[in-house]
Amino acid sequence: MVKVIIFHPEKCKGNLACEKACSKVHFKTEDGEAKSAIRITKGKDGKYQATVCNHCGLCIDMCPVQALKRLPSGIVTLNKNTCVGCQACVAFCPTEVMRKALGNIVPFKCISCGMCVKACPEGALELREFDLSDIEREVYARHGKVCK
């Protein structure tokens, strides 16, 4: 089982409190989108969309120095002390959730800490547990591949 952030677009009003809370977790600042692992954008249809890590783990094998690993909780994390800043994980991430902040060599990603969920005044975010094999199957299917 792994905890994943779920977005409910019908509740989102776009105040971006979630992005500010996330940037505070990662960078001790409320710079929002530039330093947030969750991104809220408005689609062409006028509805809000969220981009956040689902912890599929496809990035793990891309790291040449093994700085990415899956914790027993199912969360994929990045060891900042091991990372050499090659950005292979950023380039590879199929959902574009591995991020690089301007001025930082080490990328960052969602760790499902839940701070964005707590910060959202509309309740548009939820932290829910999923079976890891279900997540892997869905991600592989989205990209036209068969799950290993």
JSON list of C-alpha atoms in Angstrom, two decimals:
[
{"chain": "A", "resi": 1, "resn": "MET", "atom": "CA", "xyz": [0.00, 0.00, 0.00]},
{"chain": "A", "resi": 2, "resn": "VAL", "atom": "CA", "xyz": [1.13, 3.53, -0.75]},
{"chain": "A", "resi": 3, "resn": "LYS", "atom": "CA", "xyz": [-0.43, 6.88, 0.11]},
{"chain": "A", "resi": 4, "resn": "VAL", "atom": "CA", "xyz": [-1.16, 9.04, -2.92]},
{"chain": "A", "resi": 5, "resn": "ILE", "atom": "CA", "xyz": [-2.63, 12.53, -3.25]},
{"chain": "A", "resi": 6, "resn": "ILE", "atom": "CA", "xyz": [-6.02, 12.46, -5.01]},
{"chain": "A", "resi": 7, "resn": "PHE", "atom": "CA", "xyz": [-7.40, 15.62, -6.61]},
{"chain": "A", "resi": 8, "resn": "HIS", "atom": "CA", "xyz": [-11.12, 16.46, -6.75]},
{"chain": "A", "resi": 9, "resn": "PRO", "atom": "CA", "xyz": [-11.32, 19.12, -9.51]},
{"chain": "A", "resi": 10, "resn": "GLU", "atom": "CA", "xyz": [-14.97, 19.93, -8.86]},
{"chain": "A", "resi": 11, "resn": "LYS", "atom": "CA", "xyz": [-13.99, 21.32, -5.43]},
{"chain": "A", "resi": 12, "resn": "CYS", "atom": "CA", "xyz": [-10.92, 23.34, -6.48]},
{"chain": "A", "resi": 13, "resn": "LYS", "atom": "CA", "xyz": [-11.21, 27.13, -6.57]},
{"chain": "A", "resi": 14, "resn": "GLY", "atom": "CA", "xyz": [-7.57, 27.68, -7.61]},
{"chain": "A", "resi": 15, "resn": "ASN", "atom": "CA", "xyz": [-6.33, 29.57, -4.54]},
{"chain": "A", "resi": 16, "resn": "LEU", "atom": "CA", "xyz": [-3.06, 27.56, -4.64]},
{"chain": "A", "resi": 17, "resn": "ALA", "atom": "CA", "xyz": [-2.71, 27.18, -0.86]},
{"chain": "A", "resi": 18, "resn": "CYS", "atom": "CA", "xyz": [-1.59, 23.61, -1.61]},
{"chain": "A", "resi": 19, "resn": "GLU", "atom": "CA", "xyz": [1.36, 24.81, -3.72]},
{"chain": "A", "resi": 20, "resn": "LYS", "atom": "CA", "xyz": [2.44, 27.27, -1.03]},
{"chain": "A", "resi": 21, "resn": "ALA", "atom": "CA", "xyz": [2.25, 24.58, 1.68]},
{"chain": "A", "resi": 22, "resn": "CYS", "atom": "CA", "xyz": [4.29, 22.21, -0.47]},
{"chain": "A", "resi": 23, "resn": "SER", "atom": "CA", "xyz": [7.01, 24.74, -1.24]},
{"chain": "A", "resi": 24, "resn": "LYS", "atom": "CA", "xyz": [7.27, 25.41, 2.47]},
{"chain": "A", "resi": 25, "resn": "VAL", "atom": "CA", "xyz": [7.88, 21.69, 3.10]},
{"chain": "A", "resi": 26, "resn": "HIS", "atom": "CA", "xyz": [10.55, 21.38, 0.40]},
{"chain": "A", "resi": 27, "resn": "PHE", "atom": "CA", "xyz": [12.23, 24.80, 0.49]},
{"chain": "A", "resi": 28, "resn": "LYS", "atom": "CA", "xyz": [11.02, 26.63, 3.64]},
{"chain": "A", "resi": 29, "resn": "THR", "atom": "CA", "xyz": [9.44, 29.28, 1.40]},
{"chain": "A", "resi": 30, "resn": "GLU", "atom": "CA", "xyz": [5.97, 29.95, 0.04]},
{"chain": "A", "resi": 31, "resn": "ASP", "atom": "CA", "xyz": [7.08, 30.53, -3.54]},
{"chain": "A", "resi": 32, "resn": "GLY", "atom": "CA", "xyz": [4.29, 28.31, -4.82]},
{"chain": "A", "resi": 33, "resn": "GLU", "atom": "CA", "xyz": [4.46, 26.69, -8.24]},
{"chain": "A", "resi": 34, "resn": "ALA", "atom": "CA", "xyz": [8.20, 27.12, -8.85]},
{"chain": "A", "resi": 35, "resn": "LYS", "atom": "CA", "xyz": [9.09, 25.18, -5.71]},
{"chain": "A", "resi": 36, "resn": "SER", "atom": "CA", "xyz": [6.04, 23.00, -5.23]},
{"chain": "A", "resi": 37, "resn": "ALA", "atom": "CA", "xyz": [5.82, 19.28, -5.98]},
{"chain": "A", "resi": 38, "resn": "ILE", "atom": "CA", "xyz": [2.09, 19.68, -6.67]},
{"chain": "A", "resi": 39, "resn": "ARG", "atom": "CA", "xyz": [1.00, 21.92, -9.52]},
{"chain": "A", "resi": 40, "resn": "ILE", "atom": "CA", "xyz": [-2.49, 23.27, -10.04]},
{"chain": "A", "resi": 41, "resn": "THR", "atom": "CA", "xyz": [-3.27, 24.55, -13.53]},
{"chain": "A", "resi": 42, "resn": "LYS", "atom": "CA", "xyz": [-6.40, 25.63, -15.34]},
{"chain": "A", "resi": 43, "resn": "GLY", "atom": "CA", "xyz": [-7.27, 23.59, -18.40]},
{"chain": "A", "resi": 44, "resn": "LYS", "atom": "CA", "xyz": [-8.68, 24.91, -21.67]},
{"chain": "A", "resi": 45, "resn": "ASP", "atom": "CA", "xyz": [-12.09, 23.85, -20.42]},
{"chain": "A", "resi": 46, "resn": "GLY", "atom": "CA", "xyz": [-11.72, 26.21, -17.44]},
{"chain": "A", "resi": 47, "resn": "LYS", "atom": "CA", "xyz": [-11.47, 23.38, -14.91]},
{"chain": "A", "resi": 48, "resn": "TYR", "atom": "CA", "xyz": [-8.53, 23.02, -12.57]},
{"chain": "A", "resi": 49, "resn": "GLN", "atom": "CA", "xyz": [-6.11, 20.12, -12.92]},
{"chain": "A", "resi": 50, "resn": "ALA", "atom": "CA", "xyz": [-3.50, 18.81, -10.50]},
{"chain": "A", "resi": 51, "resn": "THR", "atom": "CA", "xyz": [-0.14, 17.25, -11.29]},
{"chain": "A", "resi": 52, "resn": "VAL", "atom": "CA", "xyz": [1.32, 15.27, -8.40]},
{"chain": "A", "resi": 53, "resn": "CYS", "atom": "CA", "xyz": [3.43, 12.12, -8.00]},
{"chain": "A", "resi": 54, "resn": "ASN", "atom": "CA", "xyz": [1.63, 8.78, -7.90]},
{"chain": "A", "resi": 55, "resn": "HIS", "atom": "CA", "xyz": [4.78, 6.94, -6.67]},
{"chain": "A", "resi": 56, "resn": "CYS", "atom": "CA", "xyz": [4.78, 4.54, -9.61]},
{"chain": "A", "resi": 57, "resn": "GLY", "atom": "CA", "xyz": [8.55, 4.14, -9.22]},
{"chain": "A", "resi": 58, "resn": "LEU", "atom": "CA", "xyz": [9.44, 4.19, -12.91]},
{"chain": "A", "resi": 59, "resn": "CYS", "atom": "CA", "xyz": [12.06, 6.84, -12.12]},
{"chain": "A", "resi": 60, "resn": "ILE", "atom": "CA", "xyz": [13.98, 4.55, -9.75]},
{"chain": "A", "resi": 61, "resn": "ASP", "atom": "CA", "xyz": [15.71, 2.58, -12.51]},
{"chain": "A", "resi": 62, "resn": "MET", "atom": "CA", "xyz": [16.70, 5.77, -14.36]},
{"chain": "A", "resi": 63, "resn": "CYS", "atom": "CA", "xyz": [18.95, 7.05, -11.59]},
{"chain": "A", "resi": 64, "resn": "PRO", "atom": "CA", "xyz": [22.59, 6.18, -12.36]},
{"chain": "A", "resi": 65, "resn": "VAL", "atom": "CA", "xyz": [23.67, 6.65, -8.72]},
{"chain": "A", "resi": 66, "resn": "GLN", "atom": "CA", "xyz": [20.66, 4.97, -7.07]},
{"chain": "A", "resi": 67, "resn": "ALA", "atom": "CA", "xyz": [19.57, 8.14, -5.27]},
{"chain": "A", "resi": 68, "resn": "LEU", "atom": "CA", "xyz": [15.91, 7.17, -5.73]},
{"chain": "A", "resi": 69, "resn": "LYS", "atom": "CA", "xyz": [14.40, 4.35, -3.72]},
{"chain": "A", "resi": 70, "resn": "ARG", "atom": "CA", "xyz": [11.07, 3.05, -2.54]},
{"chain": "A", "resi": 71, "resn": "LEU", "atom": "CA", "xyz": [10.52, 3.15, 1.22]},
{"chain": "A", "resi": 72, "resn": "PRO", "atom": "CA", "xyz": [8.68, 0.32, 3.00]},
{"chain": "A", "resi": 73, "resn": "SER", "atom": "CA", "xyz": [5.66, 2.68, 3.06]},
{"chain": "A", "resi": 74, "resn": "GLY", "atom": "CA", "xyz": [5.64, 2.61, -0.76]},
{"chain": "A", "resi": 75, "resn": "ILE", "atom": "CA", "xyz": [6.73, 6.25, -1.12]},
{"chain": "A", "resi": 76, "resn": "VAL", "atom": "CA", "xyz": [9.48, 6.93, -3.69]},
{"chain": "A", "resi": 77, "resn": "THR", "atom": "CA", "xyz": [12.11, 9.24, -2.20]},
{"chain": "A", "resi": 78, "resn": "LEU", "atom": "CA", "xyz": [15.25, 10.98, -3.36]},
{"chain": "A", "resi": 79, "resn": "ASN", "atom": "CA", "xyz": [18.42, 10.92, -1.25]},
{"chain": "A", "resi": 80, "resn": "LYS", "atom": "CA", "xyz": [19.81, 14.44, -1.68]},
{"chain": "A", "resi": 81, "resn": "ASN", "atom": "CA", "xyz": [23.24, 13.35, -0.44]},
{"chain": "A", "resi": 82, "resn": "THR", "atom": "CA", "xyz": [23.56, 10.67, -3.12]},
{"chain": "A", "resi": 83, "resn": "CYS", "atom": "CA", "xyz": [22.04, 12.65, -6.01]},
{"chain": "A", "resi": 84, "resn": "VAL", "atom": "CA", "xyz": [24.57, 14.13, -8.46]},
{"chain": "A", "resi": 85, "resn": "GLY", "atom": "CA", "xyz": [22.03, 16.39, -10.18]},
{"chain": "A", "resi": 86, "resn": "CYS", "atom": "CA", "xyz": [22.13, 14.71, -13.59]},
{"chain": "A", "resi": 87, "resn": "GLN", "atom": "CA", "xyz": [18.36, 15.29, -14.01]},
{"chain": "A", "resi": 88, "resn": "ALA", "atom": "CA", "xyz": [17.80, 11.88, -15.66]},
{"chain": "A", "resi": 89, "resn": "CYS", "atom": "CA", "xyz": [14.80, 11.34, -13.40]},
{"chain": "A", "resi": 90, "resn": "VAL", "atom": "CA", "xyz": [13.33, 14.73, -14.34]},
{"chain": "A", "resi": 91, "resn": "ALA", "atom": "CA", "xyz": [13.70, 14.01, -18.05]},
{"chain": "A", "resi": 92, "resn": "PHE", "atom": "CA", "xyz": [12.31, 10.50, -17.75]},
{"chain": "A", "resi": 93, "resn": "CYS", "atom": "CA", "xyz": [9.31, 10.94, -15.41]},
{"chain": "A", "resi": 94, "resn": "PRO", "atom": "CA", "xyz": [6.28, 9.92, -17.49]},
{"chain": "A", "resi": 95, "resn": "THR", "atom": "CA", "xyz": [3.93, 12.13, -15.47]},
{"chain": "A", "resi": 96, "resn": "GLU", "atom": "CA", "xyz": [6.34, 15.12, -15.27]},
{"chain": "A", "resi": 97, "resn": "VAL", "atom": "CA", "xyz": [6.19, 15.27, -11.47]},
{"chain": "A", "resi": 98, "resn": "MET", "atom": "CA", "xyz": [9.91, 14.99, -10.75]},
{"chain": "A", "resi": 99, "resn": "ARG", "atom": "CA", "xyz": [10.80, 18.66, -10.51]},
{"chain": "A", "resi": 100, "resn": "LYS", "atom": "CA", "xyz": [13.89, 20.86, -10.65]},
{"chain": "A", "resi": 101, "resn": "ALA", "atom": "CA", "xyz": [13.77, 24.19, -8.85]},
{"chain": "A", "resi": 102, "resn": "LEU", "atom": "CA", "xyz": [15.68, 27.09, -10.35]},
{"chain": "A", "resi": 103, "resn": "GLY", "atom": "CA", "xyz": [19.02, 27.48, -8.58]},
{"chain": "A", "resi": 104, "resn": "ASN", "atom": "CA", "xyz": [19.03, 23.94, -7.18]},
{"chain": "A", "resi": 105, "resn": "ILE", "atom": "CA", "xyz": [20.95, 21.05, -8.70]},
{"chain": "A", "resi": 106, "resn": "VAL", "atom": "CA", "xyz": [19.00, 18.36, -6.83]},
{"chain": "A", "resi": 107, "resn": "PRO", "atom": "CA", "xyz": [15.47, 17.66, -8.10]},
{"chain": "A", "resi": 108, "resn": "PHE", "atom": "CA", "xyz": [12.50, 17.14, -5.80]},
{"chain": "A", "resi": 109, "resn": "LYS", "atom": "CA", "xyz": [9.15, 15.35, -5.81]},
{"chain": "A", "resi": 110, "resn": "CYS", "atom": "CA", "xyz": [6.04, 14.72, -3.76]},
{"chain": "A", "resi": 111, "resn": "ILE", "atom": "CA", "xyz": [6.60, 12.63, -0.64]},
{"chain": "A", "resi": 112, "resn": "SER", "atom": "CA", "xyz": [2.89, 12.35, 0.23]},
{"chain": "A", "resi": 113, "resn": "CYS", "atom": "CA", "xyz": [3.39, 14.27, 3.46]},
{"chain": "A", "resi": 114, "resn": "GLY", "atom": "CA", "xyz": [-0.18, 15.57, 3.30]},
{"chain": "A", "resi": 115, "resn": "MET", "atom": "CA", "xyz": [0.61, 19.23, 3.95]},
{"chain": "A", "resi": 116, "resn": "CYS", "atom": "CA", "xyz": [-1.10, 20.24, 0.70]},
{"chain": "A", "resi": 117, "resn": "VAL", "atom": "CA", "xyz": [-4.20, 18.30, 1.76]},
{"chain": "A", "resi": 118, "resn": "LYS", "atom": "CA", "xyz": [-4.30, 20.12, 5.11]},
{"chain": "A", "resi": 119, "resn": "ALA", "atom": "CA", "xyz": [-3.77, 23.50, 3.44]},
{"chain": "A", "resi": 120, "resn": "CYS", "atom": "CA", "xyz": [-6.59, 23.20, 0.90]},
{"chain": "A", "resi": 121, "resn": "PRO", "atom": "CA", "xyz": [-9.59, 25.18, 2.21]},
{"chain": "A", "resi": 122, "resn": "GLU", "atom": "CA", "xyz": [-11.97, 23.56, -0.29]},
{"chain": "A", "resi": 123, "resn": "GLY", "atom": "CA", "xyz": [-11.04, 19.95, 0.49]},
{"chain": "A", "resi": 124, "resn": "ALA", "atom": "CA", "xyz": [-10.05, 19.38, -3.14]},
{"chain": "A", "resi": 125, "resn": "LEU", "atom": "CA", "xyz": [-7.15, 17.12, -2.13]},
{"chain": "A", "resi": 126, "resn": "GLU", "atom": "CA", "xyz": [-7.21, 13.80, -0.33]},
{"chain": "A", "resi": 127, "resn": "LEU", "atom": "CA", "xyz": [-4.49, 11.42, 0.88]},
{"chain": "A", "resi": 128, "resn": "ARG", "atom": "CA", "xyz": [-5.64, 7.90, 0.03]},
{"chain": "A", "resi": 129, "resn": "GLU", "atom": "CA", "xyz": [-3.99, 4.48, 0.22]},
{"chain": "A", "resi": 130, "resn": "PHE", "atom": "CA", "xyz": [-3.67, 2.37, -2.92]},
{"chain": "A", "resi": 131, "resn": "ASP", "atom": "CA", "xyz": [-2.20, -1.00, -3.73]},
{"chain": "A", "resi": 132, "resn": "LEU", "atom": "CA", "xyz": [1.11, -0.39, -5.51]},
{"chain": "A", "resi": 133, "resn": "SER", "atom": "CA", "xyz": [0.39, -2.97, -8.23]},
{"chain": "A", "resi": 134, "resn": "ASP", "atom": "CA", "xyz": [-2.78, -1.05, -9.19]},
{"chain": "A", "resi": 135, "resn": "ILE", "atom": "CA", "xyz": [-0.78, 2.16, -9.60]},
{"chain": "A", "resi": 136, "resn": "GLU", "atom": "CA", "xyz": [1.91, 0.43, -11.68]},
{"chain": "A", "resi": 137, "resn": "ARG", "atom": "CA", "xyz": [-0.70, -1.20, -13.93]},
{"chain": "A", "resi": 138, "resn": "GLU", "atom": "CA", "xyz": [-2.47, 2.12, -14.55]},
{"chain": "A", "resi": 139, "resn": "VAL", "atom": "CA", "xyz": [0.75, 4.04, -15.30]},
{"chain": "A", "resi": 140, "resn": "TYR", "atom": "CA", "xyz": [2.03, 1.36, -17.68]},
{"chain": "A", "resi": 141, "resn": "ALA", "atom": "CA", "xyz": [-1.35, 1.22, -19.44]},
{"chain": "A", "resi": 142, "resn": "ARG", "atom": "CA", "xyz": [-1.39, 5.02, -19.92]},
{"chain": "A", "resi": 143, "resn": "HIS", "atom": "CA", "xyz": [1.93, 4.75, -21.72]},
{"chain": "A", "resi": 144, "resn": "GLY", "atom": "CA", "xyz": [0.96, 1.75, -23.87]},
{"chain": "A", "resi": 145, "resn": "LYS", "atom": "CA", "xyz": [3.06, -0.78, -22.00]},
{"chain": "A", "resi": 146, "resn": "VAL", "atom": "CA", "xyz": [2.32, -4.02, -20.22]},
{"chain": "A", "resi": 147, "resn": "CYS", "atom": "CA", "xyz": [3.10, -4.04, -16.51]},
{"chain": "A", "resi": 148, "resn": "LYS", "atom": "CA", "xyz": [6.03, -6.26, -15.64]}
]
